mmCIF file with all atom_site columns, C-alpha atoms in Angstrom:
data_model
loop_
_atom_site.group_PDB
_atom_site.id
_atom_site.type_symbol
_atom_site.label_atom_id
_atom_site.label_alt_id
_atom_site.label_comp_id
_atom_site.label_asym_id
_atom_site.label_entity_id
_atom_site.label_seq_id
_atom_site.pdbx_PDB_ins_code
_atom_site.Cartn_x
_atom_site.Cartn_y
_atom_site.Cartn_z
_atom_site.occupancy
_atom_site.B_iso_or_equiv
_atom_site.pdbx_formal_charge
_atom_site.auth_seq_id
_atom_site.auth_comp_id
_atom_site.auth_asym_id
_atom_site.auth_atom_id
_atom_site.pdbx_PDB_model_num
ATOM 1   C CA . UNK A 1 1   ? 51.311 269.125 -167.887 1.00 89.00 ? 1   UNK A CA 1
ATOM 2   C CA . UNK A 1 2   ? 51.103 272.695 -168.992 1.00 93.00 ? 2   UNK A CA 1
ATOM 3   C CA . UNK A 1 3   ? 51.421 276.022 -167.219 1.00 93.00 ? 3   UNK A CA 1
ATOM 4   C CA . UNK A 1 4   ? 47.831 275.953 -165.947 1.00 95.00 ? 4   UNK A CA 1
ATOM 5   C CA . UNK A 1 5   ? 48.235 272.448 -164.448 1.00 95.00 ? 5   UNK A CA 1
ATOM 6   C CA . UNK A 1 6   ? 51.363 273.603 -162.647 1.00 95.00 ? 6   UNK A CA 1
ATOM 7   C CA . UNK A 1 7   ? 49.543 276.686 -161.389 1.00 95.00 ? 7   UNK A CA 1
ATOM 8   C CA . UNK A 1 8   ? 46.709 274.460 -160.102 1.00 96.00 ? 8   UNK A CA 1
ATOM 9   C CA . UNK A 1 9   ? 49.239 272.289 -158.273 1.00 95.00 ? 9   UNK A CA 1
ATOM 10  C CA . UNK A 1 10  ? 50.910 275.291 -156.676 1.00 94.00 ? 10  UNK A CA 1
ATOM 11  C CA . UNK A 1 11  ? 47.609 276.757 -155.523 1.00 94.00 ? 11  UNK A CA 1
ATOM 12  C CA . UNK A 1 12  ? 46.352 273.453 -154.084 1.00 95.00 ? 12  UNK A CA 1
ATOM 13  C CA . UNK A 1 13  ? 49.609 272.908 -152.196 1.00 93.00 ? 13  UNK A CA 1
ATOM 14  C CA . UNK A 1 14  ? 49.217 276.353 -150.653 1.00 91.00 ? 14  UNK A CA 1
ATOM 15  C CA . UNK A 1 15  ? 45.581 275.704 -149.734 1.00 93.00 ? 15  UNK A CA 1
ATOM 16  C CA . UNK A 1 16  ? 44.063 272.288 -150.368 1.00 93.00 ? 16  UNK A CA 1
ATOM 17  C CA . UNK A 1 17  ? 40.671 273.521 -149.151 1.00 94.00 ? 17  UNK A CA 1
ATOM 18  C CA . UNK A 1 18  ? 40.160 275.985 -151.984 1.00 95.00 ? 18  UNK A CA 1
ATOM 19  C CA . UNK A 1 19  ? 36.761 275.690 -153.570 1.00 96.00 ? 19  UNK A CA 1
ATOM 20  C CA . UNK A 1 20  ? 36.775 274.839 -157.253 1.00 97.00 ? 20  UNK A CA 1
ATOM 21  C CA . UNK A 1 21  ? 35.316 278.289 -157.887 1.00 97.00 ? 21  UNK A CA 1
ATOM 22  C CA . UNK A 1 22  ? 38.187 280.032 -156.074 1.00 97.00 ? 22  UNK A CA 1
ATOM 23  C CA . UNK A 1 23  ? 40.815 277.773 -157.662 1.00 97.00 ? 23  UNK A CA 1
ATOM 24  C CA . UNK A 1 24  ? 39.411 278.427 -161.129 1.00 97.00 ? 24  UNK A CA 1
ATOM 25  C CA . UNK A 1 25  ? 39.512 282.161 -160.517 1.00 97.00 ? 25  UNK A CA 1
ATOM 26  C CA . UNK A 1 26  ? 43.131 282.033 -159.305 1.00 96.00 ? 26  UNK A CA 1
ATOM 27  C CA . UNK A 1 27  ? 44.359 280.039 -162.323 1.00 96.00 ? 27  UNK A CA 1
ATOM 28  C CA . UNK A 1 28  ? 42.299 281.919 -164.922 1.00 96.00 ? 28  UNK A CA 1
ATOM 29  C CA . UNK A 1 29  ? 39.813 279.214 -165.896 1.00 96.00 ? 29  UNK A CA 1
ATOM 30  C CA . UNK A 1 30  ? 36.088 278.764 -165.639 1.00 97.00 ? 30  UNK A CA 1
ATOM 31  C CA . UNK A 1 31  ? 34.997 276.234 -162.988 1.00 96.00 ? 31  UNK A CA 1
ATOM 32  C CA . UNK A 1 32  ? 34.166 273.279 -165.300 1.00 97.00 ? 32  UNK A CA 1
ATOM 33  C CA . UNK A 1 33  ? 37.537 273.070 -167.102 1.00 97.00 ? 33  UNK A CA 1
ATOM 34  C CA . UNK A 1 34  ? 39.320 273.665 -163.808 1.00 97.00 ? 34  UNK A CA 1
ATOM 35  C CA . UNK A 1 35  ? 37.501 270.764 -162.159 1.00 97.00 ? 35  UNK A CA 1
ATOM 36  C CA . UNK A 1 36  ? 38.269 268.508 -165.154 1.00 97.00 ? 36  UNK A CA 1
ATOM 37  C CA . UNK A 1 37  ? 41.968 269.353 -164.859 1.00 97.00 ? 37  UNK A CA 1
ATOM 38  C CA . UNK A 1 38  ? 42.024 268.683 -161.102 1.00 97.00 ? 38  UNK A CA 1
ATOM 39  C CA . UNK A 1 39  ? 40.276 265.342 -161.576 1.00 97.00 ? 39  UNK A CA 1
ATOM 40  C CA . UNK A 1 40  ? 42.726 264.400 -164.327 1.00 97.00 ? 40  UNK A CA 1
ATOM 41  C CA . UNK A 1 41  ? 45.677 265.308 -162.108 1.00 97.00 ? 41  UNK A CA 1
ATOM 42  C CA . UNK A 1 42  ? 44.165 263.102 -159.393 1.00 97.00 ? 42  UNK A CA 1
ATOM 43  C CA . UNK A 1 43  ? 43.556 260.195 -161.818 1.00 97.00 ? 43  UNK A CA 1
ATOM 44  C CA . UNK A 1 44  ? 47.111 260.470 -163.151 1.00 97.00 ? 44  UNK A CA 1
ATOM 45  C CA . UNK A 1 45  ? 48.469 260.245 -159.609 1.00 97.00 ? 45  UNK A CA 1
ATOM 46  C CA . UNK A 1 46  ? 50.050 263.697 -159.743 1.00 97.00 ? 46  UNK A CA 1
ATOM 47  C CA . UNK A 1 47  ? 47.790 264.777 -156.875 1.00 97.00 ? 47  UNK A CA 1
ATOM 48  C CA . UNK A 1 48  ? 48.110 261.902 -154.442 1.00 95.00 ? 48  UNK A CA 1
ATOM 49  C CA . UNK A 1 49  ? 45.777 263.143 -151.721 1.00 94.00 ? 49  UNK A CA 1
ATOM 50  C CA . UNK A 1 50  ? 44.761 265.969 -149.418 1.00 93.00 ? 50  UNK A CA 1
ATOM 51  C CA . UNK A 1 51  ? 45.705 266.310 -145.752 1.00 90.00 ? 51  UNK A CA 1
ATOM 52  C CA . UNK A 1 52  ? 45.244 268.556 -142.769 1.00 89.00 ? 52  UNK A CA 1
ATOM 53  C CA . UNK A 1 53  ? 48.449 269.871 -141.217 1.00 89.00 ? 53  UNK A CA 1
ATOM 54  C CA . UNK A 1 54  ? 48.229 269.254 -137.466 1.00 92.00 ? 54  UNK A CA 1
ATOM 55  C CA . UNK A 1 55  ? 50.105 271.025 -134.689 1.00 93.00 ? 55  UNK A CA 1
ATOM 56  C CA . UNK A 1 56  ? 52.194 268.247 -133.037 1.00 94.00 ? 56  UNK A CA 1
ATOM 57  C CA . UNK A 1 57  ? 51.873 269.901 -129.603 1.00 94.00 ? 57  UNK A CA 1
ATOM 58  C CA . UNK A 1 58  ? 48.075 269.854 -129.846 1.00 96.00 ? 58  UNK A CA 1
ATOM 59  C CA . UNK A 1 59  ? 48.066 266.051 -130.179 1.00 96.00 ? 59  UNK A CA 1
ATOM 60  C CA . UNK A 1 60  ? 50.769 265.359 -127.592 1.00 96.00 ? 60  UNK A CA 1
ATOM 61  C CA . UNK A 1 61  ? 53.612 264.732 -130.055 1.00 96.00 ? 61  UNK A CA 1
ATOM 62  C CA . UNK A 1 62  ? 55.740 267.844 -129.727 1.00 95.00 ? 62  UNK A CA 1
ATOM 63  C CA . UNK A 1 63  ? 59.010 265.969 -129.131 1.00 96.00 ? 63  UNK A CA 1
ATOM 64  C CA . UNK A 1 64  ? 60.576 265.082 -132.474 1.00 96.00 ? 64  UNK A CA 1
ATOM 65  C CA . UNK A 1 65  ? 63.706 263.052 -133.107 1.00 97.00 ? 65  UNK A CA 1
ATOM 66  C CA . UNK A 1 66  ? 65.644 262.208 -136.251 1.00 98.00 ? 66  UNK A CA 1
ATOM 67  C CA . UNK A 1 67  ? 66.976 258.695 -135.909 1.00 98.00 ? 67  UNK A CA 1
ATOM 68  C CA . UNK A 1 68  ? 69.575 257.035 -138.093 1.00 97.00 ? 68  UNK A CA 1
ATOM 69  C CA . UNK A 1 69  ? 69.390 253.269 -138.087 1.00 97.00 ? 69  UNK A CA 1
ATOM 70  C CA . UNK A 1 70  ? 71.823 250.701 -139.393 1.00 96.00 ? 70  UNK A CA 1
ATOM 71  C CA . UNK A 1 71  ? 70.303 247.422 -140.468 1.00 95.00 ? 71  UNK A CA 1
ATOM 72  C CA . UNK A 1 72  ? 72.082 244.257 -141.589 1.00 94.00 ? 72  UNK A CA 1
ATOM 73  C CA . UNK A 1 73  ? 72.344 244.563 -145.355 1.00 89.00 ? 73  UNK A CA 1
ATOM 74  C CA . UNK A 1 74  ? 70.613 241.503 -146.690 1.00 92.00 ? 74  UNK A CA 1
ATOM 75  C CA . UNK A 1 75  ? 67.339 241.596 -148.570 1.00 94.00 ? 75  UNK A CA 1
ATOM 76  C CA . UNK A 1 76  ? 65.208 239.566 -146.141 1.00 95.00 ? 76  UNK A CA 1
ATOM 77  C CA . UNK A 1 77  ? 66.386 241.536 -143.119 1.00 95.00 ? 77  UNK A CA 1
ATOM 78  C CA . UNK A 1 78  ? 65.831 244.909 -144.796 1.00 94.00 ? 78  UNK A CA 1
ATOM 79  C CA . UNK A 1 79  ? 62.362 243.879 -145.950 1.00 95.00 ? 79  UNK A CA 1
ATOM 80  C CA . UNK A 1 80  ? 61.467 242.598 -142.462 1.00 95.00 ? 80  UNK A CA 1
ATOM 81  C CA . UNK A 1 81  ? 62.726 245.844 -140.904 1.00 96.00 ? 81  UNK A CA 1
ATOM 82  C CA . UNK A 1 82  ? 60.734 247.996 -143.336 1.00 96.00 ? 82  UNK A CA 1
ATOM 83  C CA . UNK A 1 83  ? 57.608 245.900 -142.779 1.00 95.00 ? 83  UNK A CA 1
ATOM 84  C CA . UNK A 1 84  ? 57.978 246.186 -138.992 1.00 95.00 ? 84  UNK A CA 1
ATOM 85  C CA . UNK A 1 85  ? 58.261 249.990 -139.248 1.00 95.00 ? 85  UNK A CA 1
ATOM 86  C CA . UNK A 1 86  ? 54.736 250.117 -140.669 1.00 95.00 ? 86  UNK A CA 1
ATOM 87  C CA . UNK A 1 87  ? 53.439 249.036 -137.252 1.00 94.00 ? 87  UNK A CA 1
ATOM 88  C CA . UNK A 1 88  ? 55.218 251.801 -135.306 1.00 96.00 ? 88  UNK A CA 1
ATOM 89  C CA . UNK A 1 89  ? 52.884 254.827 -135.387 1.00 96.00 ? 89  UNK A CA 1
ATOM 90  C CA . UNK A 1 90  ? 55.484 257.073 -133.710 1.00 97.00 ? 90  UNK A CA 1
ATOM 91  C CA . UNK A 1 91  ? 57.613 256.794 -136.865 1.00 97.00 ? 91  UNK A CA 1
ATOM 92  C CA . UNK A 1 92  ? 56.008 259.471 -139.024 1.00 96.00 ? 92  UNK A CA 1
ATOM 93  C CA . UNK A 1 93  ? 58.541 259.321 -141.868 1.00 96.00 ? 93  UNK A CA 1
ATOM 94  C CA . UNK A 1 94  ? 61.084 256.695 -142.886 1.00 97.00 ? 94  UNK A CA 1
ATOM 95  C CA . UNK A 1 95  ? 63.645 256.663 -145.679 1.00 97.00 ? 95  UNK A CA 1
ATOM 96  C CA . UNK A 1 96  ? 66.024 253.977 -146.913 1.00 96.00 ? 96  UNK A CA 1
ATOM 97  C CA . UNK A 1 97  ? 69.293 255.658 -147.849 1.00 96.00 ? 97  UNK A CA 1
ATOM 98  C CA . UNK A 1 98  ? 72.293 254.845 -149.984 1.00 94.00 ? 98  UNK A CA 1
ATOM 99  C CA . UNK A 1 99  ? 75.416 254.501 -147.872 1.00 90.00 ? 99  UNK A CA 1
ATOM 100 C CA . UNK A 1 100 ? 75.482 255.019 -144.152 1.00 91.00 ? 100 UNK A CA 1
ATOM 101 C CA . UNK A 1 101 ? 73.217 255.333 -142.282 1.00 92.00 ? 101 UNK A CA 1
ATOM 102 C CA . UNK A 1 102 ? 71.015 252.829 -144.045 1.00 93.00 ? 102 UNK A CA 1
ATOM 103 C CA . UNK A 1 103 ? 67.766 254.336 -142.813 1.00 96.00 ? 103 UNK A CA 1
ATOM 104 C CA . UNK A 1 104 ? 66.579 257.688 -141.505 1.00 97.00 ? 104 UNK A CA 1
ATOM 105 C CA . UNK A 1 105 ? 63.460 257.981 -139.366 1.00 98.00 ? 105 UNK A CA 1
ATOM 106 C CA . UNK A 1 106 ? 61.491 260.982 -138.165 1.00 97.00 ? 106 UNK A CA 1
ATOM 107 C CA . UNK A 1 107 ? 59.757 260.213 -134.908 1.00 98.00 ? 107 UNK A CA 1
ATOM 108 C CA . UNK A 1 108 ? 57.149 262.230 -133.002 1.00 97.00 ? 108 UNK A CA 1
ATOM 109 C CA . UNK A 1 109 ? 56.341 261.399 -129.370 1.00 98.00 ? 109 UNK A CA 1
ATOM 110 C CA . UNK A 1 110 ? 55.196 263.236 -126.240 1.00 97.00 ? 110 UNK A CA 1
ATOM 111 C CA . UNK A 1 111 ? 58.543 263.740 -124.507 1.00 97.00 ? 111 UNK A CA 1
ATOM 112 C CA . UNK A 1 112 ? 62.000 262.357 -123.792 1.00 97.00 ? 112 UNK A CA 1
ATOM 113 C CA . UNK A 1 113 ? 60.641 259.589 -121.555 1.00 97.00 ? 113 UNK A CA 1
ATOM 114 C CA . UNK A 1 114 ? 58.283 258.420 -124.313 1.00 98.00 ? 114 UNK A CA 1
ATOM 115 C CA . UNK A 1 115 ? 61.162 258.404 -126.782 1.00 98.00 ? 115 UNK A CA 1
ATOM 116 C CA . UNK A 1 116 ? 63.352 256.418 -124.388 1.00 97.00 ? 116 UNK A CA 1
ATOM 117 C CA . UNK A 1 117 ? 60.594 253.795 -124.050 1.00 97.00 ? 117 UNK A CA 1
ATOM 118 C CA . UNK A 1 118 ? 60.218 253.636 -127.823 1.00 97.00 ? 118 UNK A CA 1
ATOM 119 C CA . UNK A 1 119 ? 64.000 253.341 -128.245 1.00 97.00 ? 119 UNK A CA 1
ATOM 120 C CA . UNK A 1 120 ? 64.308 250.505 -125.716 1.00 96.00 ? 120 UNK A CA 1
ATOM 121 C CA . UNK A 1 121 ? 61.101 248.605 -126.450 1.00 96.00 ? 121 UNK A CA 1
ATOM 122 C CA . UNK A 1 122 ? 60.735 248.987 -130.221 1.00 95.00 ? 122 UNK A CA 1
ATOM 123 C CA . UNK A 1 123 ? 63.589 250.526 -132.188 1.00 96.00 ? 123 UNK A CA 1
ATOM 124 C CA . UNK A 1 124 ? 66.413 248.406 -130.832 1.00 94.00 ? 124 UNK A CA 1
ATOM 125 C CA . UNK A 1 125 ? 64.310 245.242 -131.138 1.00 94.00 ? 125 UNK A CA 1
ATOM 126 C CA . UNK A 1 126 ? 63.375 245.625 -134.817 1.00 94.00 ? 126 UNK A CA 1
ATOM 127 C CA . UNK A 1 127 ? 64.648 242.936 -137.179 1.00 88.00 ? 127 UNK A CA 1
ATOM 128 C CA . UNK A 1 128 ? 68.292 243.358 -138.173 1.00 93.00 ? 128 UNK A CA 1
ATOM 129 C CA . UNK A 1 129 ? 68.964 246.605 -136.304 1.00 96.00 ? 129 UNK A CA 1
ATOM 130 C CA . UNK A 1 130 ? 72.658 246.915 -135.464 1.00 95.00 ? 130 UNK A CA 1
ATOM 131 C CA . UNK A 1 131 ? 72.840 250.596 -134.486 1.00 96.00 ? 131 UNK A CA 1
ATOM 132 C CA . UNK A 1 132 ? 70.450 253.412 -133.533 1.00 96.00 ? 132 UNK A CA 1
ATOM 133 C CA . UNK A 1 133 ? 71.605 257.039 -133.316 1.00 96.00 ? 133 UNK A CA 1
ATOM 134 C CA . UNK A 1 134 ? 69.289 259.834 -132.218 1.00 97.00 ? 134 UNK A CA 1
ATOM 135 C CA . UNK A 1 135 ? 69.330 263.532 -133.009 1.00 97.00 ? 135 UNK A CA 1
ATOM 136 C CA . UNK A 1 136 ? 66.805 265.518 -130.972 1.00 95.00 ? 136 UNK A CA 1
ATOM 137 C CA . UNK A 1 137 ? 65.261 268.363 -132.931 1.00 93.00 ? 137 UNK A CA 1
ATOM 138 C CA . UNK A 1 138 ? 65.884 271.659 -131.171 1.00 92.00 ? 138 UNK A CA 1
ATOM 139 C CA . UNK A 1 139 ? 63.895 273.890 -133.513 1.00 91.00 ? 139 UNK A CA 1
ATOM 140 C CA . UNK A 1 140 ? 62.099 273.460 -136.814 1.00 88.00 ? 140 UNK A CA 1
ATOM 141 C CA . UNK A 1 141 ? 63.570 276.098 -139.092 1.00 93.00 ? 141 UNK A CA 1
ATOM 142 C CA . UNK A 1 142 ? 61.600 275.368 -142.257 1.00 91.00 ? 142 UNK A CA 1
ATOM 143 C CA . UNK A 1 143 ? 58.253 273.590 -142.445 1.00 84.00 ? 143 UNK A CA 1
ATOM 144 C CA . UNK A 1 144 ? 57.471 271.213 -145.296 1.00 82.00 ? 144 UNK A CA 1
ATOM 145 C CA . UNK A 1 145 ? 55.403 273.167 -147.809 1.00 81.00 ? 145 UNK A CA 1
ATOM 146 C CA . UNK A 1 146 ? 55.123 270.624 -150.590 1.00 83.00 ? 146 UNK A CA 1
ATOM 147 C CA . UNK A 1 147 ? 56.998 270.201 -153.839 1.00 87.00 ? 147 UNK A CA 1
ATOM 148 C CA . UNK A 1 148 ? 58.290 273.342 -155.521 1.00 88.00 ? 148 UNK A CA 1
ATOM 149 C CA . UNK A 1 149 ? 56.146 273.930 -158.603 1.00 87.00 ? 149 UNK A CA 1
ATOM 150 C CA . UNK A 1 150 ? 57.602 276.522 -160.955 1.00 81.00 ? 150 UNK A CA 1
ATOM 151 C CA . UNK A 1 151 ? 55.038 277.799 -163.436 1.00 66.00 ? 151 UNK A CA 1
ATOM 152 C CA . UNK A 1 152 ? 57.478 280.192 -165.082 1.00 64.00 ? 152 UNK A CA 1
ATOM 153 C CA . UNK A 1 153 ? 59.419 277.428 -166.846 1.00 57.00 ? 153 UNK A CA 1
ATOM 154 C CA . UNK A 1 154 ? 56.370 275.695 -168.322 1.00 57.00 ? 154 UNK A CA 1
#
């Protein structure tokens, strides 16, 4: 990837709805070469997709919780736990970690009562779970904006 590819990535992360014409103008290319570069970045898996950023409150999921989960540390149990997480739509992010806790989840639900139901009915019943600790998010200080793409170093 060269400087122009990195510039394309930065611009698309800032606004994934840019027209090819506008993107080309911003990165200093004509539209055809710009489109070829974007398609190549997509084919190479550098650009993995495009998404709309949704206001959690607008869809009834304004109550967010970070949950650390300990799972028995054997391969089958961990795999079963990770597979089961795929079927829990309230878990919007999940990470397996080195050390303790073994897993960190980001959960979005309507309110405290909805989280309590999820905690009792789903989280504590998942395969191999030995401990569940919840941290309620008071305030989001920094929104995810994508990967930092520095065009100066390229």
